[in-house]
Coordinates of C-alpha atoms in Angstrom, one line a residue:
V889 CA 39.1 -82.9 23.6
L890 CA 39.2 -80.2 21.0
K891 CA 42.1 -80.8 18.6
L892 CA 43.3 -77.6 17.0
K893 CA 45.0 -77.7 13.6
N894 CA 48.7 -76.8 13.5
R895 CA 48.7 -76.5 17.3
E896 CA 50.6 -78.6 19.7
K897 CA 48.2 -78.0 22.6
E898 CA 44.9 -79.8 23.1
L899 CA 42.2 -78.1 25.1
V900 CA 40.4 -80.4 27.5
R901 CA 37.3 -79.4 29.3
G902 CA 36.4 -80.7 32.7
I903 CA 33.1 -81.2 34.4
D904 CA 30.8 -78.2 34.1
E905 CA 33.1 -76.5 31.6
M906 CA 32.9 -75.7 27.9
I907 CA 35.4 -74.9 25.1
V908 CA 34.7 -71.6 23.3
K909 CA 36.0 -70.0 20.2
V910 CA 37.0 -66.6 21.4
L911 CA 35.7 -63.6 19.3
A912 CA 36.7 -60.8 21.6
C913 CA 38.4 -60.4 25.0
G914 CA 38.0 -57.5 27.5
L915 CA 40.8 -56.3 29.8
T916 CA 40.5 -55.2 33.4
P917 CA 43.0 -53.9 36.1
G918 CA 43.0 -57.3 37.6
D919 CA 44.6 -58.7 34.5
C920 CA 47.5 -56.2 34.8
R921 CA 48.0 -57.1 38.5
M922 CA 48.5 -60.7 37.5
L923 CA 50.9 -59.7 34.8
D924 CA 53.1 -57.5 37.0
G925 CA 52.9 -59.8 40.0
S926 CA 51.8 -56.9 42.3
A927 CA 49.3 -59.2 44.0
D928 CA 51.0 -62.5 43.7
L929 CA 49.8 -63.8 47.0
I930 CA 46.2 -64.0 45.7
R931 CA 46.5 -63.7 41.9
V932 CA 48.9 -66.3 40.4
P933 CA 48.0 -68.5 37.4
V934 CA 47.0 -71.8 38.9
D935 CA 48.7 -73.8 36.2
G936 CA 51.9 -71.9 36.4
F937 CA 53.9 -70.1 33.7
P938 CA 53.7 -69.4 30.9
Y939 CA 50.0 -68.6 30.9
I940 CA 47.4 -66.9 28.8
P941 CA 46.1 -63.7 30.4
A942 CA 42.6 -62.2 30.7
G943 CA 39.2 -63.9 31.2
D944 CA 36.3 -61.7 30.0
I945 CA 35.3 -63.0 26.6
C946 CA 32.6 -63.3 24.0
G947 CA 32.7 -66.3 21.8
I948 CA 31.0 -69.3 20.2
V949 CA 30.5 -72.6 22.0
E950 CA 32.6 -75.3 20.4
E951 CA 32.1 -78.1 22.9
C952 CA 30.0 -78.5 26.0
E953 CA 28.3 -81.2 28.2
I954 CA 25.4 -83.1 26.6
D955 CA 23.0 -81.9 29.3
S956 CA 24.1 -78.3 29.3
K957 CA 21.6 -75.5 28.8
F958 CA 24.0 -74.3 26.1
K959 CA 24.7 -75.9 22.8
K960 CA 27.4 -75.9 20.1
G961 CA 27.1 -72.7 18.0
D962 CA 25.7 -70.5 20.8
H963 CA 27.1 -67.0 21.0
I964 CA 28.0 -66.5 24.7
V965 CA 29.8 -64.1 27.1
A966 CA 31.9 -65.4 29.9
T967 CA 33.8 -63.9 32.8
W968 CA 36.7 -65.0 34.9
D969 CA 36.7 -66.3 38.5
M970 CA 39.5 -65.3 41.0
M971 CA 42.4 -66.1 38.6
G972 CA 41.1 -64.8 35.3
V973 CA 43.2 -66.6 32.7
G974 CA 42.9 -68.1 29.2
G975 CA 40.8 -65.5 27.4
M976 CA 43.5 -63.9 25.2
A977 CA 43.6 -66.8 22.8
E978 CA 41.7 -68.2 19.8
Y979 CA 40.1 -70.9 22.0
A980 CA 39.4 -71.0 25.8
V981 CA 38.0 -73.3 28.4
V982 CA 35.4 -71.6 30.6
K983 CA 33.2 -72.7 33.5
T984 CA 29.6 -73.0 32.5
I985 CA 28.5 -71.1 35.6
Q986 CA 30.4 -68.1 34.4
V987 CA 28.6 -68.1 31.0
H988 CA 25.5 -66.3 29.7
L989 CA 24.1 -66.0 26.2
K990 CA 25.3 -62.9 24.4
P991 CA 22.5 -60.2 23.9
S992 CA 21.4 -60.6 20.3
N993 CA 21.9 -56.9 19.6
A994 CA 25.4 -56.8 21.0
T995 CA 28.6 -57.1 19.0
A996 CA 31.3 -59.5 20.2
E997 CA 33.3 -56.6 21.5
E998 CA 30.4 -55.2 23.3
G999 CA 29.6 -58.6 24.8
A1000 CA 33.2 -58.9 26.2
A1001 CA 32.7 -55.6 28.0
I1002 CA 29.2 -56.2 29.3
V1003 CA 30.0 -59.4 31.1
N1004 CA 32.3 -57.8 33.6
S1005 CA 32.3 -54.0 33.9
A1006 CA 28.6 -53.5 33.2
V1007 CA 27.7 -56.2 35.7
Y1008 CA 29.7 -54.6 38.5
A1009 CA 28.3 -51.2 37.6
Y1010 CA 24.8 -52.6 38.0
N1011 CA 25.8 -54.2 41.3
G1012 CA 27.2 -50.9 42.6
V1013 CA 24.0 -49.0 41.7
E1014 CA 21.9 -51.7 43.3
I1015 CA 23.9 -52.0 46.4
S1016 CA 23.9 -48.2 46.9
K1017 CA 20.1 -48.1 46.3
V1018 CA 20.2 -45.3 43.7
K1019 CA 16.6 -44.1 43.4
H1020 CA 14.6 -41.5 41.5
G1021 CA 15.8 -38.0 42.1
D1022 CA 19.2 -38.8 43.6
R1023 CA 22.2 -36.6 42.9
I1024 CA 25.2 -38.7 41.9
L1025 CA 28.9 -38.0 41.6
V1026 CA 31.1 -40.4 39.6
L1027 CA 34.8 -40.2 40.1
G1028 CA 36.5 -41.6 37.0
G1029 CA 33.4 -41.4 34.8
G1030 CA 35.5 -41.8 31.6
G1031 CA 36.7 -45.4 32.3
G1032 CA 35.0 -48.6 31.4
L1033 CA 33.4 -49.1 34.7
G1034 CA 32.6 -45.4 35.3
S1035 CA 30.9 -45.0 31.9
F1036 CA 28.6 -47.9 32.9
V1037 CA 27.9 -46.5 36.4
I1038 CA 26.8 -43.2 34.8
Q1039 CA 24.3 -45.0 32.6
M1040 CA 23.1 -47.4 35.3
A1041 CA 22.5 -44.5 37.7
R1042 CA 20.5 -42.7 35.1
A1043 CA 18.5 -45.8 34.3
A1044 CA 17.8 -46.1 38.1
G1045 CA 16.3 -42.6 38.1
A1046 CA 19.1 -40.3 39.2
S1047 CA 18.1 -36.7 38.4
F1048 CA 21.6 -35.1 38.4
I1049 CA 24.9 -36.7 37.6
A1050 CA 28.3 -35.1 37.8
A1051 CA 31.5 -36.9 36.7
T1052 CA 35.2 -36.4 36.7
S1053 CA 37.2 -37.1 33.6
T1054 CA 39.4 -35.6 31.0
D1055 CA 37.1 -36.5 28.1
E1056 CA 34.4 -33.8 27.8
E1057 CA 33.0 -35.2 24.6
L1058 CA 32.4 -38.6 26.1
M1059 CA 30.7 -37.0 29.1
K1060 CA 28.4 -35.1 26.8
R1061 CA 27.7 -38.4 25.0
L1062 CA 26.7 -39.9 28.3
N1063 CA 24.5 -37.0 29.1
V1064 CA 26.3 -35.9 32.3
D1065 CA 24.9 -32.8 33.9
R1066 CA 28.2 -31.5 35.2
F1067 CA 31.6 -32.3 33.7
I1068 CA 34.6 -31.9 35.9
H1069 CA 38.0 -31.9 34.2
Y1070 CA 40.0 -33.3 37.1
K1071 CA 43.3 -31.9 35.9
N1072 CA 41.9 -28.4 35.9
E1073 CA 39.4 -28.5 38.7
N1074 CA 39.2 -30.2 42.1
W1075 CA 35.8 -31.8 42.6
W1076 CA 35.9 -31.4 46.4
E1077 CA 36.3 -27.6 45.9
V1078 CA 33.5 -27.0 43.4
E1079 CA 31.5 -24.2 44.9
E1080 CA 28.1 -25.4 43.9
F1081 CA 28.8 -28.8 45.6
Q1082 CA 29.5 -27.1 49.0
K1083 CA 26.0 -25.7 49.3
K1084 CA 23.2 -27.7 51.0
E1085 CA 21.2 -28.1 47.8
G1086 CA 24.3 -29.1 45.8
L1087 CA 25.3 -32.0 48.1
F1088 CA 25.2 -35.6 46.7
D1089 CA 23.2 -38.6 47.7
K1090 CA 25.8 -41.0 46.3
V1091 CA 29.5 -40.9 45.3
F1092 CA 30.9 -43.7 43.1
D1093 CA 34.7 -43.8 43.2
C1094 CA 36.1 -45.5 40.2
A1095 CA 39.4 -43.6 40.2
E1096 CA 40.8 -42.3 43.5
G1097 CA 40.7 -45.0 46.2
V1098 CA 41.3 -44.0 49.8
Q1099 CA 42.2 -40.5 48.8
G1100 CA 38.8 -40.0 47.4
W1101 CA 37.1 -40.9 50.7
N1102 CA 39.5 -38.7 52.7
K1103 CA 38.7 -35.7 50.5
C1104 CA 35.0 -36.3 50.2
N1105 CA 33.1 -33.3 51.7
V1106 CA 30.2 -33.3 49.1
L1107 CA 27.9 -36.0 50.5
K1108 CA 24.7 -35.3 52.4
S1109 CA 24.9 -36.4 56.1
G1110 CA 23.3 -39.6 57.2
L1111 CA 20.5 -37.7 58.9
R1112 CA 19.2 -36.9 55.4
G1113 CA 19.1 -40.7 54.8
G1114 CA 20.4 -43.0 52.1
C1115 CA 23.9 -41.6 51.6
W1116 CA 26.6 -43.9 50.2
Y1117 CA 30.2 -43.7 49.2
A1118 CA 30.8 -46.7 46.9
Y1119 CA 34.4 -47.5 45.9
V1120 CA 36.0 -49.9 43.6
Q1121 CA 39.5 -50.2 44.8
N1122 CA 40.8 -49.0 48.2
D1123 CA 44.4 -48.6 46.9
W1124 CA 45.2 -48.5 43.2
D1125 CA 48.9 -49.2 43.9
L1126 CA 47.9 -52.5 45.3
K1127 CA 50.7 -54.7 46.6
V1128 CA 49.9 -58.1 48.1
H1129 CA 53.0 -60.2 48.5
A1130 CA 52.5 -61.4 52.1
Y1131 CA 49.7 -61.9 54.6
S1132 CA 50.8 -58.8 56.4
D1133 CA 49.9 -56.9 53.1
M1134 CA 46.5 -58.5 53.2
L1135 CA 45.9 -57.1 56.7
S1136 CA 46.7 -53.6 55.4
V1137 CA 44.6 -54.0 52.2
L1138 CA 41.5 -55.4 54.0
G1139 CA 41.9 -53.8 57.5
R1140 CA 41.7 -50.1 56.6
P1141 CA 38.5 -50.3 54.5
L1142 CA 36.9 -52.7 57.0
I1143 CA 37.5 -50.2 59.7
R1144 CA 35.8 -47.5 57.6
V1145 CA 32.9 -49.8 56.8
I1146 CA 32.3 -50.6 60.5
T1147 CA 32.8 -47.0 61.6
A1148 CA 30.4 -45.7 58.9
S1149 CA 27.9 -48.3 59.8
I1150 CA 28.0 -47.5 63.5
C1151 CA 27.7 -43.8 62.8
Q1152 CA 25.2 -44.2 60.0
F1153 CA 22.8 -41.6 61.4
Y1154 CA 25.2 -38.8 60.6
S1155 CA 27.8 -40.5 58.4
P1156 CA 27.5 -41.7 54.8
R1157 CA 27.7 -45.5 54.3
Y1158 CA 31.1 -46.8 53.0
Q1159 CA 30.7 -49.7 50.7
M1160 CA 32.8 -51.6 48.1
M1161 CA 31.0 -51.4 44.8
L1162 CA 32.0 -54.8 43.4
G1163 CA 29.4 -57.3 44.4
G1164 CA 29.3 -60.9 43.0
N1165 CA 29.2 -61.6 39.3
D1166 CA 26.5 -64.2 39.6
P1167 CA 24.2 -65.7 36.9
E1168 CA 21.2 -63.7 38.0
T1169 CA 23.0 -60.3 37.9
R1170 CA 24.5 -61.1 34.5
A1171 CA 21.1 -62.0 33.2
K1172 CA 19.6 -58.7 34.4
T1173 CA 22.5 -56.7 33.0
C1174 CA 22.3 -58.4 29.6
N1175 CA 18.6 -57.8 29.5
M1176 CA 19.1 -54.1 30.2
F1177 CA 21.4 -53.9 27.2
S1178 CA 18.9 -55.8 25.1
E1179 CA 16.3 -53.2 26.1
G1180 CA 18.6 -50.3 25.1
K1181 CA 19.1 -48.9 28.6
F1182 CA 22.8 -48.5 28.2
E1183 CA 25.5 -48.6 25.5
V1184 CA 29.1 -49.9 25.5
I1185 CA 31.8 -47.3 25.1
L1186 CA 35.0 -48.7 23.5
H1187 CA 38.2 -46.8 23.9
G1188 CA 38.5 -44.7 20.7
D1189 CA 35.2 -46.3 19.6
H1190 CA 37.1 -49.3 18.3
S1191 CA 38.7 -52.6 19.5
F1192 CA 42.3 -53.6 19.4
A1193 CA 43.7 -56.1 16.9
F1194 CA 45.0 -59.5 18.1
V1195 CA 48.6 -58.6 17.2
E1196 CA 51.5 -58.1 19.6
S1197 CA 51.7 -54.3 19.2
D1198 CA 48.0 -53.7 19.7
V1199 CA 47.8 -56.1 22.7
I1200 CA 50.7 -54.3 24.4
D1201 CA 49.0 -51.0 23.8
A1202 CA 45.8 -52.3 25.3
F1203 CA 47.4 -53.6 28.4
Q1204 CA 49.4 -50.3 28.8
L1205 CA 46.1 -48.3 28.6
I1206 CA 44.7 -50.3 31.5
E1207 CA 48.0 -50.2 33.5
M1208 CA 48.3 -46.5 33.1
R1209 CA 44.6 -45.9 33.7
K1210 CA 44.2 -43.9 30.5
G1211 CA 41.5 -45.9 28.9
H1212 CA 38.4 -43.9 27.9
G1213 CA 35.7 -46.5 27.8
N1214 CA 36.3 -50.3 27.7
V1215 CA 39.5 -51.8 26.4
V1216 CA 38.7 -54.8 24.2
V1217 CA 40.8 -57.0 21.9
S1218 CA 39.2 -58.6 18.8
I1219 CA 40.5 -62.2 18.6
C1220 CA 38.6 -64.2 15.8
K1221 CA 35.9 -63.6 13.3
S1222 CA 32.6 -65.5 13.8

């Protein structure tokens, strides 16, 4: 039991858990869905209300099991499981299996972003088999996940990367070959992308959902081999209140996946980008950061303060999908 001064609540860790002093907490769309109840069939705080939101953290180990591979004082990063709660606080209880040592060259704010968005970007690039010479299109390249996808694809050897965003300066910073201001230009109508030599090997959809797939006419055909359309979220206006909603949410993308697989000789593969956030993948991603293969882009190049107004602003950025880079709240000083 960790007793906190001037606090009524005592944090108690269970088996295979640890107590962490939280230095920084990253936010994701899943955190907003739990807050607004839009997916309350599958995302409800297990301990009821009130609850502490968010679950991607960087912090310092305060208490852990005697035989743990971690020890008190370790700087770690940890991500959430299905529910994702407890991170937006000075102390949190986390499952040991969700923990990895923070890269030594990462700040606490960078660590809180790496442990989720960077891992899923790495997964997406791996699943889609990006290779040397590939032409890549990233829809929503200015967001936290999209900014990592651009860098991971480049690290995997992509020779040409186009990206949609409203932030041209950020795209230049990420060395994008073709910037598409999506409010001024439709990516599916860009003339150079309609020609045989301008078609893409992979499209990563971090922004549009089902509408992106329906409009996508810029991928090479399956006959040319290795073509993928990797998406993050099928429907950004996700509503899951009943099991019938689940059928709709899972049914449509499943049909597309099966159809694309059957017709793979002339149709691009359709694949959800988010693979598992497992210890091995977290380790590989953290090693890539340690080796300088990608950087963490924070919205506005800064984190948000752990005060009511800033936290509200941070959640609203995620909810309105207006974040450029990763949205992270600084909680405590080390």
